[in-house]
CSV table of N, CA and C in Angstrom, one decimal:
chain,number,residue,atom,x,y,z
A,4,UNK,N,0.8,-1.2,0.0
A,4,UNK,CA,0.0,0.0,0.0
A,4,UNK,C,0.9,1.2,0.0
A,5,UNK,N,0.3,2.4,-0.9
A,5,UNK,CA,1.2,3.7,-0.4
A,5,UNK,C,1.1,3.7,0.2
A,6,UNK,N,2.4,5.1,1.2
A,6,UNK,CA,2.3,5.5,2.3
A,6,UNK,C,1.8,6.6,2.1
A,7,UNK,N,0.1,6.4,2.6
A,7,UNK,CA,-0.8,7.6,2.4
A,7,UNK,C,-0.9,8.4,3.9
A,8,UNK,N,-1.1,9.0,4.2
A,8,UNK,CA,-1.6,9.8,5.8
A,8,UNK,C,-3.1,9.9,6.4
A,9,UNK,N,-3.3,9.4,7.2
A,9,UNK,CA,-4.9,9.1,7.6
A,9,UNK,C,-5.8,10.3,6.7
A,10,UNK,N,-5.6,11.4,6.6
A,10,UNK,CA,-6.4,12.2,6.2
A,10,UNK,C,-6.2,12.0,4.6
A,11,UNK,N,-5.6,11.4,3.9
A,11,UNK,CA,-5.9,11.0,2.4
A,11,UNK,C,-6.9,9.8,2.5
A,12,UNK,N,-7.0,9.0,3.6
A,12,UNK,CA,-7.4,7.5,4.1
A,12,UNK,C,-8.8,8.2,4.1
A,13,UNK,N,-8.9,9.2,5.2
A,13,UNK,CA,-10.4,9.6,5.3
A,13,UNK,C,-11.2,10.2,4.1
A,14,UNK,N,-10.5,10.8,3.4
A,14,UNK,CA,-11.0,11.8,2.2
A,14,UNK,C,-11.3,10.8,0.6
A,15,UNK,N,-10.5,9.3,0.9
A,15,UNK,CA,-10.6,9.2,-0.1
A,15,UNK,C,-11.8,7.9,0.7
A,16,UNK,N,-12.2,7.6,1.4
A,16,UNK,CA,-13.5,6.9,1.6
A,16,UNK,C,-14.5,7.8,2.0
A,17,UNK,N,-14.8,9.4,1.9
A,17,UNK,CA,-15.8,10.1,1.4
A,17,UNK,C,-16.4,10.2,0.1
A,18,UNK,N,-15.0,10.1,-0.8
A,18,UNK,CA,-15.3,10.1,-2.0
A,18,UNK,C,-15.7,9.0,-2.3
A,19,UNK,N,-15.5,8.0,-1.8
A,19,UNK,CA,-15.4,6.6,-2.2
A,19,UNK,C,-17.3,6.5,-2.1
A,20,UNK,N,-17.9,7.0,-0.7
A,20,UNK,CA,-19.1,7.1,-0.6
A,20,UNK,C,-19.9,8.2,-1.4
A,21,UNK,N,-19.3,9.1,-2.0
A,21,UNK,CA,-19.9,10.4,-2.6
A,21,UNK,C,-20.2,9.6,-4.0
A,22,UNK,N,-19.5,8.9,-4.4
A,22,UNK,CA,-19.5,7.9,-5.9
A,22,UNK,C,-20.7,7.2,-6.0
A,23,UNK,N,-21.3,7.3,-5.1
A,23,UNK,CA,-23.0,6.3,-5.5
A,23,UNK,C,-23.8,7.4,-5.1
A,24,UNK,N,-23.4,8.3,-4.9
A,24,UNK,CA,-25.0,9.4,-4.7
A,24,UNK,C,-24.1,10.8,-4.6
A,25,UNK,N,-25.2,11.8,-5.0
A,25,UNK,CA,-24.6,13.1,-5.3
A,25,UNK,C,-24.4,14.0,-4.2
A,26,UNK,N,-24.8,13.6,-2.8
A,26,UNK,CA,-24.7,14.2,-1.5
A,26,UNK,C,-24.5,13.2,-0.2
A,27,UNK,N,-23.7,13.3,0.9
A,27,UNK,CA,-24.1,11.9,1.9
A,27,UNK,C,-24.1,13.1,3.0
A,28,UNK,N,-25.0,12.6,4.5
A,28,UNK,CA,-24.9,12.9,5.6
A,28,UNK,C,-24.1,12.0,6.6
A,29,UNK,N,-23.2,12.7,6.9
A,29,UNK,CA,-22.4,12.0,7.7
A,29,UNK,C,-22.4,12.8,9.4
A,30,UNK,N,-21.9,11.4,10.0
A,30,UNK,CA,-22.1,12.3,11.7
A,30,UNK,C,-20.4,12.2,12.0
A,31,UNK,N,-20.1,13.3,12.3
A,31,UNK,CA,-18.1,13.7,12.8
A,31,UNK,C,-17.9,12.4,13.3
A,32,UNK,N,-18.9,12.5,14.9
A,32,UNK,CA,-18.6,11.6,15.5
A,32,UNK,C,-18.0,9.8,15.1
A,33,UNK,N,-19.0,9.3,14.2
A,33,UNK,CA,-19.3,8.3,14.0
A,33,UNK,C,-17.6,7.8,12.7
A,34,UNK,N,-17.6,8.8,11.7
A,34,UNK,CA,-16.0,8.5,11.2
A,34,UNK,C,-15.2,8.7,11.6
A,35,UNK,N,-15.2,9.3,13.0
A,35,UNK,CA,-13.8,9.6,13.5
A,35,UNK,C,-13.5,8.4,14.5
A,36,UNK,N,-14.6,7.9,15.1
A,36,UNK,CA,-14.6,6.6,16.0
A,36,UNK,C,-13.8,5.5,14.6
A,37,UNK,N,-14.7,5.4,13.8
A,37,UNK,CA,-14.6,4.2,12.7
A,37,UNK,C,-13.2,4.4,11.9
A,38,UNK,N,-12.3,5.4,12.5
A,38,UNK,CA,-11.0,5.6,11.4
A,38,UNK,C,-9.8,5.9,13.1
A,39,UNK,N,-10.9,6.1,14.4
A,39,UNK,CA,-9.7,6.2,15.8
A,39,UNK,C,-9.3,7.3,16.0
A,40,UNK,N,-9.7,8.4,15.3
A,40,UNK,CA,-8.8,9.8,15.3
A,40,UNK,C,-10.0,10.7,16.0
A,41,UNK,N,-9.8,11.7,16.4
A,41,UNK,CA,-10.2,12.9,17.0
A,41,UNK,C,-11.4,13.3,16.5
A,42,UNK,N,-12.4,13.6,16.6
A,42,UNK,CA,-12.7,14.9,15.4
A,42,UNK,C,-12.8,16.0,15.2
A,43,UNK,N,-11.6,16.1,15.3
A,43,UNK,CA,-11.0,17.5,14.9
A,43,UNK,C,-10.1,17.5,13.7
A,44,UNK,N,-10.2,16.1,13.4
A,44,UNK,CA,-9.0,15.4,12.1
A,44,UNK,C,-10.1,15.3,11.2
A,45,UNK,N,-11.7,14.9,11.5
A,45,UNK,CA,-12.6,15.0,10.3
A,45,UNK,C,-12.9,16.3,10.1
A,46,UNK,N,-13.0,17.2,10.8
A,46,UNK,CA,-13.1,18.9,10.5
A,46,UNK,C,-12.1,19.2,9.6
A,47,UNK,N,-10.8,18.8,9.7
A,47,UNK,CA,-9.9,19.4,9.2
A,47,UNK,C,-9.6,18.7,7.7
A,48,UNK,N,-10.2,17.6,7.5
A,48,UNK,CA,-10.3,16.8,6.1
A,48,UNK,C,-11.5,17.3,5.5
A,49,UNK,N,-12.8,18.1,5.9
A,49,UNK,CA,-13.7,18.3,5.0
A,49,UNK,C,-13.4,19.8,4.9
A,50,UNK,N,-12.6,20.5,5.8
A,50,UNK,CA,-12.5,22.0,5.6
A,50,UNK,C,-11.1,22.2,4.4
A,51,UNK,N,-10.1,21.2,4.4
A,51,UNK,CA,-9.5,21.2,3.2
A,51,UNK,C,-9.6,20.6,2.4
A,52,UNK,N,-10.6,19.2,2.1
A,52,UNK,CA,-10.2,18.8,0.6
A,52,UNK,C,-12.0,18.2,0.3
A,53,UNK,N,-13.2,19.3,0.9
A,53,UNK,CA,-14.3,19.2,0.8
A,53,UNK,C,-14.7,20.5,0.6
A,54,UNK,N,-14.1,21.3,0.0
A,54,UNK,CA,-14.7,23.0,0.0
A,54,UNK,C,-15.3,23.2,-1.5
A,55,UNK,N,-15.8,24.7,-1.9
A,55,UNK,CA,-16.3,25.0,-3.0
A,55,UNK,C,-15.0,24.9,-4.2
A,56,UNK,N,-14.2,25.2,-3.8
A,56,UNK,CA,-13.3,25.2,-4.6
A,56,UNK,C,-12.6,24.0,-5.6
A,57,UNK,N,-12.8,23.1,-4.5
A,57,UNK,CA,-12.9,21.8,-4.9
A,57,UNK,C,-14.1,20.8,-5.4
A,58,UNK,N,-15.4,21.8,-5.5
A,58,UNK,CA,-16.4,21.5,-6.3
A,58,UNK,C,-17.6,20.6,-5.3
A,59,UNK,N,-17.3,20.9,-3.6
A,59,UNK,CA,-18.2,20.5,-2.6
A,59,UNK,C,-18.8,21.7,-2.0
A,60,UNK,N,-20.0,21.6,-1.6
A,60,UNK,CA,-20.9,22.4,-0.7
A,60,UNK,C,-20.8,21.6,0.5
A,61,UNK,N,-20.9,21.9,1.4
A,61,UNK,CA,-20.6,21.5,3.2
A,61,UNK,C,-21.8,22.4,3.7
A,62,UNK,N,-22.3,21.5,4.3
A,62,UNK,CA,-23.5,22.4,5.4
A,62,UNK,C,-23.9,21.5,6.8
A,63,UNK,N,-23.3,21.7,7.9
A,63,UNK,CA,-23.2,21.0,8.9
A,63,UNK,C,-24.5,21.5,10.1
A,64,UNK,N,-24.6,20.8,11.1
A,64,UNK,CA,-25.6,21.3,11.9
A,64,UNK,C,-24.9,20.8,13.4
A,65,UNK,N,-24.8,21.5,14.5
A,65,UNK,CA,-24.1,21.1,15.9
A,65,UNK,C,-25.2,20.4,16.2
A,66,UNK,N,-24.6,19.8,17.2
A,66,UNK,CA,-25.6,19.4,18.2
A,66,UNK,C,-25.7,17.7,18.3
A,67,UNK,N,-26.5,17.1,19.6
A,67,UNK,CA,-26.6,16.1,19.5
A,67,UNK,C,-27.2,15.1,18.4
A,68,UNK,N,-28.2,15.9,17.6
A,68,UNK,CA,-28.4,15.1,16.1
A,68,UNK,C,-27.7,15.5,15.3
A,69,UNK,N,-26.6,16.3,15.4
A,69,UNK,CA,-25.9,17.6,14.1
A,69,UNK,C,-25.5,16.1,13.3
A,70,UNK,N,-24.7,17.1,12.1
A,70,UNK,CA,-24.8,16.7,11.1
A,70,UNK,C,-23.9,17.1,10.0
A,71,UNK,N,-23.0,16.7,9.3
A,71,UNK,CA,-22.3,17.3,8.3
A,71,UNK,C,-22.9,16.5,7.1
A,72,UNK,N,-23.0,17.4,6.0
A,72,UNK,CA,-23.8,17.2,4.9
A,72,UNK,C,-22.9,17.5,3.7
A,73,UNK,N,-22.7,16.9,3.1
A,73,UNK,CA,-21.4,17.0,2.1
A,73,UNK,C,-21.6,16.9,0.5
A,74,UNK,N,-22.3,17.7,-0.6
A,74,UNK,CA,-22.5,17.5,-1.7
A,74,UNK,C,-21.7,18.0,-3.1
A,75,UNK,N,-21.2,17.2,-3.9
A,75,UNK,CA,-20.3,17.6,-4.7
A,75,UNK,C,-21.4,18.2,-5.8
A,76,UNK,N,-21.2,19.2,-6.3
A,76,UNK,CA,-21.7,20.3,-7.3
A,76,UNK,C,-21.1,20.4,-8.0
A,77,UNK,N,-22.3,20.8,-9.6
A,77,UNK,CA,-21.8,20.8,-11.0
A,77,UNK,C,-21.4,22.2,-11.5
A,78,UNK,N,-20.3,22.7,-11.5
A,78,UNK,CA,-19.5,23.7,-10.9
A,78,UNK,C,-20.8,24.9,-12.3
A,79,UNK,N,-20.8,24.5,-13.4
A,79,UNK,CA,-21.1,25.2,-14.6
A,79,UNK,C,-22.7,25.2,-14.4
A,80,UNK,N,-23.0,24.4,-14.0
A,80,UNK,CA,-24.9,24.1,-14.3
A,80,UNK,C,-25.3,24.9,-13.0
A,81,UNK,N,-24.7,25.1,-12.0
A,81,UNK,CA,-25.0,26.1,-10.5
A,81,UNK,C,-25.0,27.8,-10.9
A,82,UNK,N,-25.5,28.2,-10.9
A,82,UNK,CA,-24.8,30.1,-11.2
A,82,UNK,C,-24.5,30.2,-9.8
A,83,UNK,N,-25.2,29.5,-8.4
A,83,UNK,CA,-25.2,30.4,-7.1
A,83,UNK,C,-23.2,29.7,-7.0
A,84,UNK,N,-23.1,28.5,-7.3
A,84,UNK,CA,-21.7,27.7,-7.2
A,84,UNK,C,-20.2,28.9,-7.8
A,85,UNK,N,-20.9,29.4,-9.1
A,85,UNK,CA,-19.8,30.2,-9.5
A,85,UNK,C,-19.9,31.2,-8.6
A,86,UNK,N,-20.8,32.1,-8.3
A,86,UNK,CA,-20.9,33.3,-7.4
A,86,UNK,C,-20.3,32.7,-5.8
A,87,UNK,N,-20.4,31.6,-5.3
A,87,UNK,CA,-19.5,31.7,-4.8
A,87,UNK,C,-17.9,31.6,-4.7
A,88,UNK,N,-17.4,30.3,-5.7
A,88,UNK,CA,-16.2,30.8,-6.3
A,88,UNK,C,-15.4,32.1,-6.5
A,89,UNK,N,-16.5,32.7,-6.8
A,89,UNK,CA,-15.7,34.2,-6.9
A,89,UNK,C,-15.9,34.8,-5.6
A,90,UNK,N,-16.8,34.8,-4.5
A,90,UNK,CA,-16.9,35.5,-3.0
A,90,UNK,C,-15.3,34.6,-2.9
A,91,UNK,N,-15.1,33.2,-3.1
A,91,UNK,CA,-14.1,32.9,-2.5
A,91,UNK,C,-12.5,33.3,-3.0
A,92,UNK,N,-12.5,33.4,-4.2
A,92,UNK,CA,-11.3,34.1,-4.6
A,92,UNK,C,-10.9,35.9,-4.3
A,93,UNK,N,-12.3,36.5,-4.0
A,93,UNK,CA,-12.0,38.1,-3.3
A,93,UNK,C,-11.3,38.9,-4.8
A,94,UNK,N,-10.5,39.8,-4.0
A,94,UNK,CA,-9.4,40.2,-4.4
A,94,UNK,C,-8.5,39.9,-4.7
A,95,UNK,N,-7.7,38.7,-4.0
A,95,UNK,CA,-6.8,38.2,-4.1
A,95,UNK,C,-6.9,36.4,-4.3
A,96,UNK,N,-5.9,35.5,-4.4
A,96,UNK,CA,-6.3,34.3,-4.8
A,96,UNK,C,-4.4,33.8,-5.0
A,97,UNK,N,-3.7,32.8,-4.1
A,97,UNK,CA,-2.8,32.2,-4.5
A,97,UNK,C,-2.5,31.5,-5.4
A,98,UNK,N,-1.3,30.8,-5.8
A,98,UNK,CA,-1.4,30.1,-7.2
A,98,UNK,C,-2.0,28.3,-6.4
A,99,UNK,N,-1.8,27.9,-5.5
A,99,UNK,CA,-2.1,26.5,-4.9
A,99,UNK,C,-3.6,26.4,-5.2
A,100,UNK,N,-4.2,27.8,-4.5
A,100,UNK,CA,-5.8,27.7,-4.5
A,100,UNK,C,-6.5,27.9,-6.1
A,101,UNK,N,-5.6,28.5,-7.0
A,101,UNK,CA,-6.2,28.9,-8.3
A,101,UNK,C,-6.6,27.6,-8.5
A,102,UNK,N,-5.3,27.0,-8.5
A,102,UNK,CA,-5.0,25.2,-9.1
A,102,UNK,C,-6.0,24.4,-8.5
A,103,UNK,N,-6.3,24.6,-7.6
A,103,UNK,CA,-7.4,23.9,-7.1
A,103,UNK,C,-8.5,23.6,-7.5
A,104,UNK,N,-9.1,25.2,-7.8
A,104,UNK,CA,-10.3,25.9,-8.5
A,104,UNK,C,-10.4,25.2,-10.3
A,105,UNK,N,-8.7,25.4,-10.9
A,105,UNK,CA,-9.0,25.1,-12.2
A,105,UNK,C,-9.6,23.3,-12.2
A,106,UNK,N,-8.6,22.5,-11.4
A,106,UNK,CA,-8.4,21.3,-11.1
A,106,UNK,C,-9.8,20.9,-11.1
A,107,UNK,N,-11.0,21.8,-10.2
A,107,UNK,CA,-12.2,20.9,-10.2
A,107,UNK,C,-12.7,21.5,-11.1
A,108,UNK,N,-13.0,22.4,-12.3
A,108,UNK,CA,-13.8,22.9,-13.2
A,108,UNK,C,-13.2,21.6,-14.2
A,109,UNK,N,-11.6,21.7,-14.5
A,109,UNK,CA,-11.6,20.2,-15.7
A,109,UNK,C,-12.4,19.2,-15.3
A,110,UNK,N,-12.2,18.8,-13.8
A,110,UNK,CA,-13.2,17.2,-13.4
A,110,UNK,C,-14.2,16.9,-14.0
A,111,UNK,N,-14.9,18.4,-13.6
A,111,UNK,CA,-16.6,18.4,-13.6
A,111,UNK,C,-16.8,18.8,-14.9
A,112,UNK,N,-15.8,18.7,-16.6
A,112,UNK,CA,-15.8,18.6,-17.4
A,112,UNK,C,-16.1,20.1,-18.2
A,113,UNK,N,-16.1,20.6,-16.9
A,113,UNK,CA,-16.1,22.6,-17.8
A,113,UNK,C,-15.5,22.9,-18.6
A,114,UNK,N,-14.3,22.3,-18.0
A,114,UNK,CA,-12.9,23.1,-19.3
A,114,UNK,C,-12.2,21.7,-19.8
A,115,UNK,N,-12.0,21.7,-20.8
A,115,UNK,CA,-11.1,20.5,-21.5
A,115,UNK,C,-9.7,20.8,-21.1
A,116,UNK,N,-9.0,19.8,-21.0
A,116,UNK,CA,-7.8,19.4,-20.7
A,116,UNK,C,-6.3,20.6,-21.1
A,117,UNK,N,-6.9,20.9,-22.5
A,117,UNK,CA,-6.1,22.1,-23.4
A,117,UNK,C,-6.5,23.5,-22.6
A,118,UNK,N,-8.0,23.5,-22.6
A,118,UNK,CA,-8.0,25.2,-22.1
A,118,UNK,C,-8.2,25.3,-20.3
A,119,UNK,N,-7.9,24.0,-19.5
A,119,UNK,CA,-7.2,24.0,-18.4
A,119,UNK,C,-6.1,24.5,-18.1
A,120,UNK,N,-5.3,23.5,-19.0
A,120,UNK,CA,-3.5,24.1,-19.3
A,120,UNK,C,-3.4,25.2,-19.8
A,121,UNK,N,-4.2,26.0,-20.5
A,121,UNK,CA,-3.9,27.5,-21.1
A,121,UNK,C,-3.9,28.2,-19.8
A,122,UNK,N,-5.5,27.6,-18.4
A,122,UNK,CA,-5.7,28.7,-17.7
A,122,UNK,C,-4.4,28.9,-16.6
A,123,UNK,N,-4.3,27.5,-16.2
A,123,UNK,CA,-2.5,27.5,-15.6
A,123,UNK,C,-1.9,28.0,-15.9
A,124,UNK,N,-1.5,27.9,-17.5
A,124,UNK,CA,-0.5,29.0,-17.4
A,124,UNK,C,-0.2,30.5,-17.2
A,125,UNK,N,-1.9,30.8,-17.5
A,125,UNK,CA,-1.9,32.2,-17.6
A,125,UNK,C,-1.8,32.5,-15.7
A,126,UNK,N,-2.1,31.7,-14.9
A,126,UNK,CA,-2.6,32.0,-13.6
A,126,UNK,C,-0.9,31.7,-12.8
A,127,UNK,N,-0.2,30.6,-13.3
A,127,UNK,CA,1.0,30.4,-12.9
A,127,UNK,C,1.7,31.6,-11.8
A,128,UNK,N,2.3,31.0,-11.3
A,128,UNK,CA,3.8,32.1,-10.5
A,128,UNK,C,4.3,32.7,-11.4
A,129,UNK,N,5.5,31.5,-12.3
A,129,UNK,CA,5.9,32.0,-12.9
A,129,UNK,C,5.7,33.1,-13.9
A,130,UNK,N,4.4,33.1,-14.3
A,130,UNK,CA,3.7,33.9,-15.8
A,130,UNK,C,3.7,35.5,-14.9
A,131,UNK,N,3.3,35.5,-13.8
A,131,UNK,CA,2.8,36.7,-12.7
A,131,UNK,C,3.8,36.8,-11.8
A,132,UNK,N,4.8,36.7,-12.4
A,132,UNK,CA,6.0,37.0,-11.6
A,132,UNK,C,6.3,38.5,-10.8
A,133,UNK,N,5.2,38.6,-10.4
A,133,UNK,CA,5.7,40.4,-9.7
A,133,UNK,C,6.1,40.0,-8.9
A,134,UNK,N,7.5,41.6,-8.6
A,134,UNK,CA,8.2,42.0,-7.4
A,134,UNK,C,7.1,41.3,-5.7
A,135,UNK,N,5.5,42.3,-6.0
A,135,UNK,CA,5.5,42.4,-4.7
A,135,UNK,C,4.2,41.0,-5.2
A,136,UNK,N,4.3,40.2,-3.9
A,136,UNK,CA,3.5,38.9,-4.4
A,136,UNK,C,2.2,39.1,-4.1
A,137,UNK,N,1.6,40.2,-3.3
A,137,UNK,CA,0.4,40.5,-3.4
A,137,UNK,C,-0.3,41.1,-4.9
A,138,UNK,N,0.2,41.8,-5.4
A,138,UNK,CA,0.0,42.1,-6.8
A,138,UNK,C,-0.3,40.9,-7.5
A,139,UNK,N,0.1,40.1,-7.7
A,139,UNK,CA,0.4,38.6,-8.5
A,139,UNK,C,-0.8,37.9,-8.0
A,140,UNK,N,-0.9,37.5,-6.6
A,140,UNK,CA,-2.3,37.3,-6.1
A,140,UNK,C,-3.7,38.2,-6.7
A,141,UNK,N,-3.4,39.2,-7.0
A,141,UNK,CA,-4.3,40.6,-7.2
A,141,UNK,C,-5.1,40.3,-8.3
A,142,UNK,N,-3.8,40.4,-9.6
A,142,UNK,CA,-4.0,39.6,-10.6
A,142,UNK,C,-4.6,38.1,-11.3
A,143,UNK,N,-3.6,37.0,-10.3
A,143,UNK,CA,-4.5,35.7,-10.3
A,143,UNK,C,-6.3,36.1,-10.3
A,144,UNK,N,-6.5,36.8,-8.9
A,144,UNK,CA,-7.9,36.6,-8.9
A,144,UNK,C,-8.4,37.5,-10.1
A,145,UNK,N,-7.8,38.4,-10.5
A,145,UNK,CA,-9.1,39.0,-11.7
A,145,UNK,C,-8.9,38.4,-12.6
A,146,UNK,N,-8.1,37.6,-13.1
A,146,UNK,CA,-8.1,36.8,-14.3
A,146,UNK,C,-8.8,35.5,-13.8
A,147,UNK,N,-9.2,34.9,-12.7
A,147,UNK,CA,-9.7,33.7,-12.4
A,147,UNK,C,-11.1,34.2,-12.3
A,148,UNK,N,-11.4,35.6,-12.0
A,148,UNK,CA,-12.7,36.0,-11.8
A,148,UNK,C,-13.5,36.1,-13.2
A,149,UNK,N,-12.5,37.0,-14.1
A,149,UNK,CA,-13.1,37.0,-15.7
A,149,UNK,C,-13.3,35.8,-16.3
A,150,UNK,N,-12.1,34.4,-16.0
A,150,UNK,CA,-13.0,33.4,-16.3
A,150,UNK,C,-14.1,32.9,-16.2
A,151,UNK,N,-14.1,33.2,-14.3
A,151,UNK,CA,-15.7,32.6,-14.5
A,151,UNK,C,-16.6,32.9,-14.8
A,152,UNK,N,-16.6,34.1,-14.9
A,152,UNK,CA,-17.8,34.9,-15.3
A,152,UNK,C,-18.2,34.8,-16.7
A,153,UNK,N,-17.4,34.2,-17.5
A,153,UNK,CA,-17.4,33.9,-18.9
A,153,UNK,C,-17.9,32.4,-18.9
A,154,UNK,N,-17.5,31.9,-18.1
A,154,UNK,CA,-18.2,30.7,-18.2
A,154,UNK,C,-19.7,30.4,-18.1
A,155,UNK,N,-20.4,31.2,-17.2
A,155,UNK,CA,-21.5,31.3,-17.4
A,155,UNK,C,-22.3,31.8,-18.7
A,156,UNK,N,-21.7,31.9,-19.2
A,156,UNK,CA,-22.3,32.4,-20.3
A,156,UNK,C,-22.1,31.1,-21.8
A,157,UNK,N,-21.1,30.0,-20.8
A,157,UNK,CA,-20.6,28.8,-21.7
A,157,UNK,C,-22.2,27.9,-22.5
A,158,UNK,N,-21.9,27.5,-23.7
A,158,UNK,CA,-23.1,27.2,-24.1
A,158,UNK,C,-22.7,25.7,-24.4
């Protein structure tokens, strides 16, 4: 077996359940017993590799019936999905998180494989090499923002 880290272990038997239905309710408690870890280790696997960006909506509930609710979204067929993408890129937007962003639009078949790799490159470090790295971030986001907003309009 690779040497994977519990939190690829946990994330990839969400997905593994997300693969027969387009949403699951899951209880913190109950995966974190069934995998031995904390749950503060299932918080921290759906807050990083279950967000919008990654093409998940998360809507949880506290409490003794609470509830984390976890549905993967069709990034192009949503308008409210893109409007948040863009609440989530702001102003600014790193190159890790761009890649992220582009990464789930190819999955969910938005962008073909060619005009993926165009958007990387245009979004790259390298390509946005400014002095001050806030600028570059500045940039990233308004070019990842005019993407999307073009996409909506994809036919």
């Amino acid at each position: 077996m690779q040497n994977r880290n519990i939190s690829d272990i946990i994330e990839s038997y969400l997905k593994e359940i997300l693969a027969d239905s387009k949403q699951i309710e899951i209880k913190r408690s109950e995966i974190a017993e069934q995998f031995d870890v904390v749950p503060s280790q299932i918080n921290y696997v759906i807050k990083t590799r279950f967000n919008i960006q990654n093409g998940y909506l998360v809507e949880s509930k506290r409490g003794g019936g609470g509830y984390i609710r976890i549905a993967k979204v069709n990034l192009i067929n949503n308008v409210n999905v893109i409007d948040d993408l863009i609440d989530y890129i702001g102003d600014h937007i790193n190159a890790r998180k761009g890649l992220q962003i582009i990464q789930s639009l190819y999955e969910d078949k938005v962008l073909t494989k060619k005009e993926a790799n165009l958007i990387l490159a245009a979004i790259d470090s390298n390509t946005l090499s400014f002095a001050d790295k806030k600028v570059e971030d500045q940039v990233r986001a308004r070019i990842l923002i005019s993407i999307l907003n073009r996409l909506r309009c994809k036919e």
